[in-house]
Coordinates of C-alpha atoms in Angstrom, one line a residue:
X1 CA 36.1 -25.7 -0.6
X2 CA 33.9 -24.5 2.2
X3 CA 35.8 -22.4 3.6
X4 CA 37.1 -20.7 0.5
X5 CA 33.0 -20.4 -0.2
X6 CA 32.8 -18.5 3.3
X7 CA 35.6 -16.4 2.5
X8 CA 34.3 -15.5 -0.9
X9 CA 30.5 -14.4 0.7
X10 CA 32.3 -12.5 3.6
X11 CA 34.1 -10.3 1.4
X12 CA 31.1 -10.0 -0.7
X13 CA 29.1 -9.3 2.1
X14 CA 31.8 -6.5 3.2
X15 CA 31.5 -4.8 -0.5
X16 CA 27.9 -5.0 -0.7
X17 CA 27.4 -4.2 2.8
X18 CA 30.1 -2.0 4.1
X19 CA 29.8 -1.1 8.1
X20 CA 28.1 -4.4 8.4
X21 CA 28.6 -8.2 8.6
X22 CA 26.2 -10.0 6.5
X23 CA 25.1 -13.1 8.1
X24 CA 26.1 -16.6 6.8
X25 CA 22.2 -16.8 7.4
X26 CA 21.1 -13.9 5.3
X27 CA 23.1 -15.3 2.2
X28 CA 21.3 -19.1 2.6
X29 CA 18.1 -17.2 2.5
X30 CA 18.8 -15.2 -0.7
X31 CA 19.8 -18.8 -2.0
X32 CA 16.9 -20.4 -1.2
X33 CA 14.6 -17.1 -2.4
X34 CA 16.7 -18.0 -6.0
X35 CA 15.7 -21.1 -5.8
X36 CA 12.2 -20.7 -5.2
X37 CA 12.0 -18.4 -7.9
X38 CA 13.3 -20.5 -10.3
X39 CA 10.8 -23.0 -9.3
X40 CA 7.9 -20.8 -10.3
X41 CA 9.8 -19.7 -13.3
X42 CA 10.1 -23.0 -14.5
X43 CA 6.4 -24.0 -14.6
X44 CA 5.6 -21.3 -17.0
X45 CA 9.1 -21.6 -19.3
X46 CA 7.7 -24.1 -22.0
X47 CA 4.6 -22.8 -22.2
X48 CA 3.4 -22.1 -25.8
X49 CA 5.3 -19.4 -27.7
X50 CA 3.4 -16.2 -27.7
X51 CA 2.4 -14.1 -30.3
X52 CA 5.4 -11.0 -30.0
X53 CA 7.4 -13.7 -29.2
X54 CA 6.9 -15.6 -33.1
X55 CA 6.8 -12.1 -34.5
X56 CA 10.2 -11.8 -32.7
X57 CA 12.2 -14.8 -33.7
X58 CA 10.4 -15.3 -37.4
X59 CA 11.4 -11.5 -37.9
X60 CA 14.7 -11.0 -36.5
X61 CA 15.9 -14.1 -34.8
X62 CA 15.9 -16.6 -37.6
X63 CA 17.6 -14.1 -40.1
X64 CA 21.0 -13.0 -40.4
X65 CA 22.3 -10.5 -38.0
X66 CA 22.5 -7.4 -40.4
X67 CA 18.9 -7.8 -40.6
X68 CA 18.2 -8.0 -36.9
X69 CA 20.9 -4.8 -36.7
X70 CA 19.3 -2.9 -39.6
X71 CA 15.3 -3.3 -38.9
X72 CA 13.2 -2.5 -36.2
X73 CA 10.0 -2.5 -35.2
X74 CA 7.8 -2.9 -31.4
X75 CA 9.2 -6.4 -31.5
X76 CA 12.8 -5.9 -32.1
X77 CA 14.2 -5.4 -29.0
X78 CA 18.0 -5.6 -30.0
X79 CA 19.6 -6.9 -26.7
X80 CA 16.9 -9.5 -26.4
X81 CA 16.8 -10.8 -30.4
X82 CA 20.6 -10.9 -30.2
X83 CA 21.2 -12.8 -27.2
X84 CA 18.0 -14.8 -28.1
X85 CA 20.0 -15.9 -31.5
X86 CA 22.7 -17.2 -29.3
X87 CA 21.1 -19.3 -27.5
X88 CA 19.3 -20.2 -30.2
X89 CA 22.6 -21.4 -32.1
X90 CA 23.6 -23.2 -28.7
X91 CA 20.6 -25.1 -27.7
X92 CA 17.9 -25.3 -31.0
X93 CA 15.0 -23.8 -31.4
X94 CA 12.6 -24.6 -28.6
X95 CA 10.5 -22.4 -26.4
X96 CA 13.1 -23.0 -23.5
X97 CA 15.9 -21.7 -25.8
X98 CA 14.5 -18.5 -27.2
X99 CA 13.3 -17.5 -23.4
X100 CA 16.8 -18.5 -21.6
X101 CA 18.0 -15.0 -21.9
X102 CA 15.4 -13.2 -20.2
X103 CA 14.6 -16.8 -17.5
X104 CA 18.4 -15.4 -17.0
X105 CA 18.0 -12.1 -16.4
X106 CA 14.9 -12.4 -14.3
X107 CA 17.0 -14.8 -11.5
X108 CA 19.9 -12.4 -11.8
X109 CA 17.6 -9.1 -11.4
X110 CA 16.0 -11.2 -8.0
X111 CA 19.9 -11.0 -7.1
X112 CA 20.8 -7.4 -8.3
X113 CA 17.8 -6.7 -5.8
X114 CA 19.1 -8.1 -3.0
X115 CA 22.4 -6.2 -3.2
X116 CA 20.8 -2.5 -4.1
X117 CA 19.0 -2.7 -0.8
X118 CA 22.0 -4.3 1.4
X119 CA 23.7 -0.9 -0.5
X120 CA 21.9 1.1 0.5
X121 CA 20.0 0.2 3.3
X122 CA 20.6 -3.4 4.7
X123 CA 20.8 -6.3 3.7
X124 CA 17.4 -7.8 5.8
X125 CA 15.6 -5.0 3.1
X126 CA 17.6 -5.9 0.2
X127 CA 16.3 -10.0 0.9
X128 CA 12.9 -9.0 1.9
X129 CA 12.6 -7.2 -1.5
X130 CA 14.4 -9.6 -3.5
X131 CA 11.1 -12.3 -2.3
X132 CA 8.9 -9.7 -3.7
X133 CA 10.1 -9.4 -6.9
X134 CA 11.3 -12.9 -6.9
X135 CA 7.3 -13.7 -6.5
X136 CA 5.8 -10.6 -8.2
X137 CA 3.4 -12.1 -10.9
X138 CA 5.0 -9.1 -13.6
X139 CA 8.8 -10.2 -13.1
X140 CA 7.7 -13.6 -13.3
X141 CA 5.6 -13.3 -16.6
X142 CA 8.1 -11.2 -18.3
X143 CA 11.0 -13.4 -16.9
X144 CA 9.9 -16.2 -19.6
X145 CA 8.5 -14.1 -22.3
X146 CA 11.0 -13.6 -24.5
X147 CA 11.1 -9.9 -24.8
X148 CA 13.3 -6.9 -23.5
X149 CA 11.5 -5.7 -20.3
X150 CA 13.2 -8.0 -17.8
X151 CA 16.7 -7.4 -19.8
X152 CA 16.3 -3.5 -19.2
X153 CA 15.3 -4.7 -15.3
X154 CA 18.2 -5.9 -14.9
X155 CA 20.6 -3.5 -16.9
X156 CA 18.7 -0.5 -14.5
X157 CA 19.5 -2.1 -11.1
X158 CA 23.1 -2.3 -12.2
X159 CA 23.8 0.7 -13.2
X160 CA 21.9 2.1 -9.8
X161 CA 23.8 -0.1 -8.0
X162 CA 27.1 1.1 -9.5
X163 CA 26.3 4.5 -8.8
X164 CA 25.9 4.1 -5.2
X165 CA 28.8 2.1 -5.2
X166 CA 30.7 5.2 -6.7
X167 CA 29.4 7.8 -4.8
X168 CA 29.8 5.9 -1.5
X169 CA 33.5 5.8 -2.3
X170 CA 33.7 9.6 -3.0
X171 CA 31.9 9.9 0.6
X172 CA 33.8 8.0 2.7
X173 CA 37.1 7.9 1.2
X174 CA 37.2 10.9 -1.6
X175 CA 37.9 7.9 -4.5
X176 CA 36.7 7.6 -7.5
X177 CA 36.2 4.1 -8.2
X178 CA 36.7 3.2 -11.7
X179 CA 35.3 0.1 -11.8
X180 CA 32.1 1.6 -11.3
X181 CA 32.5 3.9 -13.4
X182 CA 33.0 1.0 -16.3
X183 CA 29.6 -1.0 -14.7
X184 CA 27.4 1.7 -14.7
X185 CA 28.5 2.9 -18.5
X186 CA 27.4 -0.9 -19.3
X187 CA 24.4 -1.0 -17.6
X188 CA 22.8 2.2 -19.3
X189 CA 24.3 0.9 -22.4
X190 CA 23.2 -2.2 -22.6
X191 CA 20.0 -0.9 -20.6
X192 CA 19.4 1.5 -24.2
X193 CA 20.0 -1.4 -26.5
X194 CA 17.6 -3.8 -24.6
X195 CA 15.0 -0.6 -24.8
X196 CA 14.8 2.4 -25.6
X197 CA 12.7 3.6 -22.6
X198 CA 15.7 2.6 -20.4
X199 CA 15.3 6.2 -20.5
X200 CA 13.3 7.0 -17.5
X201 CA 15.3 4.8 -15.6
X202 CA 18.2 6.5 -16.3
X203 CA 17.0 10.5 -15.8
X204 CA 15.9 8.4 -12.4
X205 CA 19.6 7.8 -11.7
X206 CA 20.8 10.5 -13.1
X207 CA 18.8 13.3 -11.0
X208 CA 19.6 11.1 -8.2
X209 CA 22.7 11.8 -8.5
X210 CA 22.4 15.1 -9.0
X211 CA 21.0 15.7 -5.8
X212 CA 23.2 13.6 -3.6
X213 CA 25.9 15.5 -5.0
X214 CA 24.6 18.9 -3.7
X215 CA 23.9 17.8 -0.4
X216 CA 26.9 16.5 0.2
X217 CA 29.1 19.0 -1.3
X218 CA 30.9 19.6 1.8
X219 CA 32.5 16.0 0.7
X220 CA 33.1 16.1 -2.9
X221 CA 32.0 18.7 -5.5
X222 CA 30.8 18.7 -8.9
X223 CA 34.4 18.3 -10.7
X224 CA 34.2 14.7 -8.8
X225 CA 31.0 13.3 -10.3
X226 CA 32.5 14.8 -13.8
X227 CA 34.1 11.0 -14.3
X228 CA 30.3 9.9 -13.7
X229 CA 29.1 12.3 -16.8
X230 CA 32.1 11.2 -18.9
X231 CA 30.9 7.5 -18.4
X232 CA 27.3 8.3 -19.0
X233 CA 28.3 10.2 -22.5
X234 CA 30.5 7.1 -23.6
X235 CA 27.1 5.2 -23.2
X236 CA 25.2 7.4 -25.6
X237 CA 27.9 7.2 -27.8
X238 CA 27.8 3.6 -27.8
X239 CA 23.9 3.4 -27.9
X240 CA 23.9 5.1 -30.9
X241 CA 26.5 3.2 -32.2
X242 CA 24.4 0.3 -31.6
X243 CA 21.1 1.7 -33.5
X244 CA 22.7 3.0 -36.7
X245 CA 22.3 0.4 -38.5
X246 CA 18.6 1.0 -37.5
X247 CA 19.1 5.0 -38.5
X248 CA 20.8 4.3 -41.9
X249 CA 17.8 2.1 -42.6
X250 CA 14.7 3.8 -41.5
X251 CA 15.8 7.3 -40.1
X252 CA 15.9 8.9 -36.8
X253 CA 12.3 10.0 -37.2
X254 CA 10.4 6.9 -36.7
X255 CA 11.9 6.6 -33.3
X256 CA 9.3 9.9 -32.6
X257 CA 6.6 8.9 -35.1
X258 CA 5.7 5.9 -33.4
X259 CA 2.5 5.3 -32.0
X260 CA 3.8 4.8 -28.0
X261 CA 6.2 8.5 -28.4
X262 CA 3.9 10.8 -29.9
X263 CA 2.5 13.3 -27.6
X264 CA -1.0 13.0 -26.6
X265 CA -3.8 15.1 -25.3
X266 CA -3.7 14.6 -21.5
X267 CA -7.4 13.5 -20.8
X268 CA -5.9 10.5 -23.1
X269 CA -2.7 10.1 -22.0
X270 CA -3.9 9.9 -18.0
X271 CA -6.4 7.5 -19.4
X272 CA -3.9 5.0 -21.4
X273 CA -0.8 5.5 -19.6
X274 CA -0.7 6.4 -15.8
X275 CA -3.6 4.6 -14.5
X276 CA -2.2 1.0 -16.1
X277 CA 0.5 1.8 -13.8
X278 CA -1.0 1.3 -10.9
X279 CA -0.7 -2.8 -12.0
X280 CA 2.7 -2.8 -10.9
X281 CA 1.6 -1.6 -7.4
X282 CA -1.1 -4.2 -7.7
X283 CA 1.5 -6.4 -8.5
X284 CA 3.1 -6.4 -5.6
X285 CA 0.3 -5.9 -3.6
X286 CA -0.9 -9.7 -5.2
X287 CA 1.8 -11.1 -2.8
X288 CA -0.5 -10.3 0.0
X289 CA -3.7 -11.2 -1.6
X290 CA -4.4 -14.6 0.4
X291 CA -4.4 -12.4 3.4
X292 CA -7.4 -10.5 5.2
X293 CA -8.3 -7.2 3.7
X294 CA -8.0 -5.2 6.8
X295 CA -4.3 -6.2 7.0
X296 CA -3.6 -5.0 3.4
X297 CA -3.5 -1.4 5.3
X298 CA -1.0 -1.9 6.9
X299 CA 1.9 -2.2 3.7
X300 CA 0.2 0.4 2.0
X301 CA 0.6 2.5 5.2
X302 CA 4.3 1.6 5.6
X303 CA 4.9 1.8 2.2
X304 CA 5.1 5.7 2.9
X305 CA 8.1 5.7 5.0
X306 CA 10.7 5.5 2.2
X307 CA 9.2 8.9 1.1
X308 CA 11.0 10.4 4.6
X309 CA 13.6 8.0 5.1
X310 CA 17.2 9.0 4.9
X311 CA 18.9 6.3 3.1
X312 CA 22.7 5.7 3.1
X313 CA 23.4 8.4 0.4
X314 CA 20.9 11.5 2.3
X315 CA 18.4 11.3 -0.7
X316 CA 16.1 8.8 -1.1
X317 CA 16.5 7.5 -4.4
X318 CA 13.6 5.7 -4.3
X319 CA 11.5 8.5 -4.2
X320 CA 13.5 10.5 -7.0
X321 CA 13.6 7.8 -8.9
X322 CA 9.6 7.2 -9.0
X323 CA 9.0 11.1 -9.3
X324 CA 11.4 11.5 -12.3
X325 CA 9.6 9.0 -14.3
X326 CA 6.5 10.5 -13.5
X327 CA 7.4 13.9 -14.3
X328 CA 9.1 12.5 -17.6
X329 CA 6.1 10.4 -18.6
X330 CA 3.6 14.0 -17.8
X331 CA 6.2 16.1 -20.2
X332 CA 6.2 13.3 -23.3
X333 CA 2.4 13.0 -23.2
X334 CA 3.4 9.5 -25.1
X335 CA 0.9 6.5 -24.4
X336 CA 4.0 4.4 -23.5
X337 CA 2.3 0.8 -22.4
X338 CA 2.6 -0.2 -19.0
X339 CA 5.1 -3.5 -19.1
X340 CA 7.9 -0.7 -20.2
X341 CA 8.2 0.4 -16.9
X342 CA 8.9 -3.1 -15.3
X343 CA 12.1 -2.0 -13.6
X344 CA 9.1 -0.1 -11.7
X345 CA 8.6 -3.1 -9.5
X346 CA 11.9 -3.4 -7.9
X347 CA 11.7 0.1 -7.1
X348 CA 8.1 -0.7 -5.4
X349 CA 9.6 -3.7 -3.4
X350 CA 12.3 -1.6 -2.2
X351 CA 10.1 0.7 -0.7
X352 CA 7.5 -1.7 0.7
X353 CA 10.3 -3.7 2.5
X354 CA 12.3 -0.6 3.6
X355 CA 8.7 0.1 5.5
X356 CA 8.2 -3.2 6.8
X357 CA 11.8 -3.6 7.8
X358 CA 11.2 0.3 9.7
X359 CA 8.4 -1.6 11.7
X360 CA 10.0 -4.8 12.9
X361 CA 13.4 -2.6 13.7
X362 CA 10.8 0.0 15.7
X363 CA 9.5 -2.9 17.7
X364 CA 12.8 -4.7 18.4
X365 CA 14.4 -1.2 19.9
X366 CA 10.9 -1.3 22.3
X367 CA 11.7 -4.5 23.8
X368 CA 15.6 -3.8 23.6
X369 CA 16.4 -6.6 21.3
X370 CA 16.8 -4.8 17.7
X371 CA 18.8 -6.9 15.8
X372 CA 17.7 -10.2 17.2
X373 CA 14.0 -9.2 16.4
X374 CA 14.8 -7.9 12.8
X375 CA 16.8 -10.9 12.3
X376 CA 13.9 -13.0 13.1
X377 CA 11.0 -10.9 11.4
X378 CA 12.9 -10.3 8.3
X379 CA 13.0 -14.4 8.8
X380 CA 9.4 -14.5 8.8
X381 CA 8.5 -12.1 6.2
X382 CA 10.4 -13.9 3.4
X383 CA 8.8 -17.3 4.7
X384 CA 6.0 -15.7 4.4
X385 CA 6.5 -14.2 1.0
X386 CA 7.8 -18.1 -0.1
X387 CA 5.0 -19.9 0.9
X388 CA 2.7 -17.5 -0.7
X389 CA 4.6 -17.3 -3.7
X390 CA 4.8 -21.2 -4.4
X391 CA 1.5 -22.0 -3.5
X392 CA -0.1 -19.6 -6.5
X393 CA 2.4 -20.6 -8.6
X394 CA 0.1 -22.9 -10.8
X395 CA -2.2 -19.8 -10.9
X396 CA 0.0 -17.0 -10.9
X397 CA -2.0 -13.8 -12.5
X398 CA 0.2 -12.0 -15.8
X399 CA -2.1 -9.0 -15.4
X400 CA -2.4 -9.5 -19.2
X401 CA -5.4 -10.5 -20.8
X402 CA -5.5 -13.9 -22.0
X403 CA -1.5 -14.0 -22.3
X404 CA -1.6 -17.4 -20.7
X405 CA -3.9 -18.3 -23.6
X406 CA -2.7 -18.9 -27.1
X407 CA -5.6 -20.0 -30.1
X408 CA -2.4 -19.4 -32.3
X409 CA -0.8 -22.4 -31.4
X410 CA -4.5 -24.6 -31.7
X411 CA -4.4 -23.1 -35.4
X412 CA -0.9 -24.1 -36.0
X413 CA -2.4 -27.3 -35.0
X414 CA -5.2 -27.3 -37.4
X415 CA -3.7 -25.8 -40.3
X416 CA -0.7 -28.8 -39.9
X417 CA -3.5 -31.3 -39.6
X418 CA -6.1 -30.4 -42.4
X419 CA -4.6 -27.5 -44.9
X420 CA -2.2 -28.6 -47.9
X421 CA 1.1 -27.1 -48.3
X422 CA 1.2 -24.1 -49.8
X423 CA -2.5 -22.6 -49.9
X424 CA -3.5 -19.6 -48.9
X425 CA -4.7 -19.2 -45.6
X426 CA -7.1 -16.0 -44.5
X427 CA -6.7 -14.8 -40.6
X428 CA -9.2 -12.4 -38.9
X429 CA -7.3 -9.8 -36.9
X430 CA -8.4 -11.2 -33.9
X431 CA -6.2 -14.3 -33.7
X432 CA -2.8 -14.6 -33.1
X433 CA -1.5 -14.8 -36.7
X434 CA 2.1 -14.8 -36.0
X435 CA 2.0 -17.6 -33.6
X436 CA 0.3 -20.5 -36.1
X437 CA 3.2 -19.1 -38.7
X438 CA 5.9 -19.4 -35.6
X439 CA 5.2 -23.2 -35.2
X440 CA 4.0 -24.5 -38.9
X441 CA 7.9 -22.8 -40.5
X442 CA 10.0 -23.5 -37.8
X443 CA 8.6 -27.0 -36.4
X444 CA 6.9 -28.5 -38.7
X445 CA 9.3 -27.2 -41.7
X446 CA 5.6 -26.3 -43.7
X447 CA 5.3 -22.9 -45.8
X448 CA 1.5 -21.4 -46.2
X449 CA 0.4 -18.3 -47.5
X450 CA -0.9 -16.4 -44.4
X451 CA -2.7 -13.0 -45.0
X452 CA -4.4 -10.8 -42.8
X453 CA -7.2 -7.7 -43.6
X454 CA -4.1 -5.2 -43.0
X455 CA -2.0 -7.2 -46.0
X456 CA -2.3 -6.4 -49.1
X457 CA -2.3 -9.7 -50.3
X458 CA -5.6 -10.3 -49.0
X459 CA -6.9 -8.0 -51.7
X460 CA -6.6 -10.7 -54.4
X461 CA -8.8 -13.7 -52.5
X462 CA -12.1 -12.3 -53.5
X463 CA -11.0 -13.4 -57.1
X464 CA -9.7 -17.0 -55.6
X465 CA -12.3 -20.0 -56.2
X466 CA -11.3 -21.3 -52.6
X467 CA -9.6 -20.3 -50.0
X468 CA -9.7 -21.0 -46.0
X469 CA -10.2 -19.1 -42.8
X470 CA -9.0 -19.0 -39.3
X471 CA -11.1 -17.3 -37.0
X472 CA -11.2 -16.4 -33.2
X473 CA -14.3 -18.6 -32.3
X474 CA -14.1 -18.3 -28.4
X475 CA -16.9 -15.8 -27.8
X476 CA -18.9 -16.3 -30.9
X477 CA -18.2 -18.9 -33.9
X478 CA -21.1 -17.5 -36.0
X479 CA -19.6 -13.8 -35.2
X480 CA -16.2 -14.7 -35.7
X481 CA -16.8 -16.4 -39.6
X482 CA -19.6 -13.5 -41.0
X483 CA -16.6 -10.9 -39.2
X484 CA -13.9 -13.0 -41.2
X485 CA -15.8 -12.7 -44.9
X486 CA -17.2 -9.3 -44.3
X487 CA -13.2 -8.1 -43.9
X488 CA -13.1 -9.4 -47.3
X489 CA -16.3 -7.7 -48.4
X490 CA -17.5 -10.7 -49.2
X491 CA -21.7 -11.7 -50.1
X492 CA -21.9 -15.1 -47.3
X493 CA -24.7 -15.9 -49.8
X494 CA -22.5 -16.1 -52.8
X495 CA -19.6 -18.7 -50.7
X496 CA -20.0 -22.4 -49.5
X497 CA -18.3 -22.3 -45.8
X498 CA -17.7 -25.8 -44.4
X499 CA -16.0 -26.1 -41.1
X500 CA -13.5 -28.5 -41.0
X501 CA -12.3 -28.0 -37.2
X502 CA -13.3 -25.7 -34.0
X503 CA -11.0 -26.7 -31.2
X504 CA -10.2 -24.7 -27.9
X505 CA -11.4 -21.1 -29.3
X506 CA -9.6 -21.6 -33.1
X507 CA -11.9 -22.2 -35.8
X508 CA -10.7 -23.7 -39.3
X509 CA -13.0 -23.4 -42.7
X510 CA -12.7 -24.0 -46.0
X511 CA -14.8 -21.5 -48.6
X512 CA -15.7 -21.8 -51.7
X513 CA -17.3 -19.9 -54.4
X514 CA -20.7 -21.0 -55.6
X515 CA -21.4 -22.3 -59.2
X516 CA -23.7 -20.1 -60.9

């Protein structure tokens, strides 16, 4: 069994890595990187369901699959609702179940990581970066929320990695390798159905190829990357295949009437869209946080040499990749949010460990000892990248406001506890709605009318003798209630409020209307 084990990582080692041995080492440390990562993943996995991810599963999850197929909305992320319903069917509903897809496709993107960089660098960058994002607090947040972002990770550094793998075989030997033709058709495909901003990520790829193609003309021409286009079209195809049920419902033109795809002025756009990106490089930047500040210099410095560096396919793709979704982005004007752009951070960790693996390799060849001295510091850095990972695990950052924190699931609690079945419940804007409804239908098996001021069922509660409120009481109770019957346009002096429960920043009350 071992030995058939070593045989199986050598040959993948010689795909992954052509020209170079990898190490029985270097595979043991991507193991226990996995590993790790899991580890922090796995604190966070049953924490209380958010509130995209109730709208999610109550919307399209828990409903048959021509509805999930036919609606959409922000939170119908197709790849992520379908595969979320299988697991689902498998394994019951639980927060574990309905985030296995994505706890999934995060450990395979740390993976997929790995293998881009031993592709087209080495295999000492590809590990380095693969503890990066294996630790980054963005993968790890959106690797157990149960949405698309990590899903379209994932899809993206397949589809790069087929391309290199296709374009290294037109270099070297003048084939074109239809396996990777079939890989990279799924990962766009599948890329598209998990989101539609897959996008970016593919013009990325696309003009990457574009550009390694003319450089290296002298090897292979245009005609040869025409199976490449062929591939990329039977995607579309097949991506729109996959959204007509979508189409036929609400038409093509709410895909450009949203609010994320309209075009906006640019002192707005600049303001709402390109600055929040600068998270993910903060993200990856966290993983030095416990260090002095005068050494955080040093990666940002380094981080500029992938900008110059000549990686295995003469352009470097990590640069056209990061200018094309810029460019893009300036073109739409669209206020597309941030966590869209997650497969962003592999693309960061690349470059930061392609710089740090340019500095240990320049101070190896001073002493003479190259490869024993990147062997070793690449060694080091991932340590180091472990033990910084684990030990802020408990307190890992998700660079999104009080998405740790969930007064939904306190008023699912409270409602259960005091409400009776059936009666109308009134929700100010500012608590997570969807959540309390997530747990009350699908746990506790209990129905209540929930309405919100955007509902217009909420229009007919001024005329109710009684009703009750939940309001966000973790700034200001007093606030939160007038803010809750003023939505109403209701007279506080002509309503009897008695609070029946304010616990952990969810506030319960019953009103009723005043005799006389």
């Amino acid at each position: 069994m071992c030995c058939m084990i070593m045989r199986w990582l050598r040959e993948a080692g010689e795909f992954f890595s052509p020209g170079r041995r990898v190490a029985v080492w270097e595979w043991v440390v991507l193991g226990v990187t996995c590993l790790a990562g899991l580890f922090v993943r796995m604190a966070h996995l049953a924490r209380p369901i958010q509130n995209d991810e109730a709208a999610t599963v109550l919307e399209f999850v828990v409903v048959p699959v021509k509805t999930l197929l036919t609606s959409y909305s922000l939170n119908n992320h197709l790849l992520n609702s379908f595969l979320t319903k299988v697991s689902i069917h498998f394994f019951g509903l639980t927060e574990t179940s309905v985030r296995f897809p994505v706890l999934v496709a995060g450990m395979l993107s740390i993976v997929m990581v790995a293998l881009v960089g031993a592709r087209l660098w080495s295999m000492r960058v590809g590990l380095l970066a693969a503890a990066m994002v294996a630790f980054s607090p963005f993968t790890i947040y959106y690797s157990v929320t149960a949405r698309g972002y990590m899903l379209q990770t994932l899809c993206f550094l397949v589809a790069w990695l087929a391309t290199a793998v296709y374009l290294e075989g037109l270099r070297e030997q003048g084939k074109r390798s239809v396996g990777a033709l079939v890989v990279a058709c799924l990962g766009l495909w599948l890329g598209f159905v998990a989101l539609l901003t897959m996008l970016y990520a593919a013009l990325g790829i696309g003009v990457w190829l574009l550009l390694v193609t003319l450089m290296e003309r002298r090897k292979f021409f245009l005609h040869d990357v025409a199976p490449y286009v062929i591939a990329s079209v039977v995607g579309a195809v097949l991506t729109v295949l996959s959204y007509m049920g979508v189409f036929l419902t609400v038409g093509v033109r709410y895909f450009f009437d949203n609010p994320w795809s309209k075009p906006r002025v640019y002192q707005e756009f600049f303001q709402e869209t390109y600055w929040p990106l600068l998270r993910f490089w903060e993200s990856v930047m966290a993983l030095y946080a416990p260090l002095p500040a005068w050494l955080l210099v040093v990666p940002a410095v380094i981080a500029l040499v992938p900008l110059i560096s000549r990686e295995k396919g003469g352009v470097p793709s990590l640069l056209v990749i990061t200018v094309a979704t810029a460019v893009v982005m300036l073109i739409q004007r669209g206020v597309v949010p941030a966590r869209a752009f997650v497969y962003m951070v592999p693309v960061l960790a690349l470059g930061m460990a392609v710089g740090w693996m340019w500095l240990v390799e320049g101070l190896g060849s001073l002493v003479k000892r190259r490869e024993a001295i990147a062997a070793w510091g690449c060694m080091t850095l991932v340590a180091i990248m472990l033990v910084l990972g684990i030990r802020n695990a408990p307190v890992t950052r998700t660079l999104e406001a009080g998405a740790e924190y969930t007064p939904g699931f306190v008023a699912a609690i409270l409602v259960g506890k005091h409400v009776p079945e059936g009666a109308v419940v009134y929700s100010t804007k500012s608590l997570p709605m969807t959540t309390a409804q997530y747990y009350l239908r699908m746990h506790d098996r209990k129905w209540y009318r929930f309405t919100a001021p955007w509902d217009a069922d909420a229009q007919t509660i001024p005329d109710m003798p009684s009703f009750w409120l939940l309001a966000d009481t973790r700034y200001d109770a007093t606030h939160a209630l007038e803010e809750g019957l003023e939505s109403l346009g209701l007279n506080p002096d002509e309503w009897e409020v008695e609070e029946k429960a304010d616990h952990l920043g969810a506030g319960l009350y019953y009103i009723t209307r005043r005799e006389g």
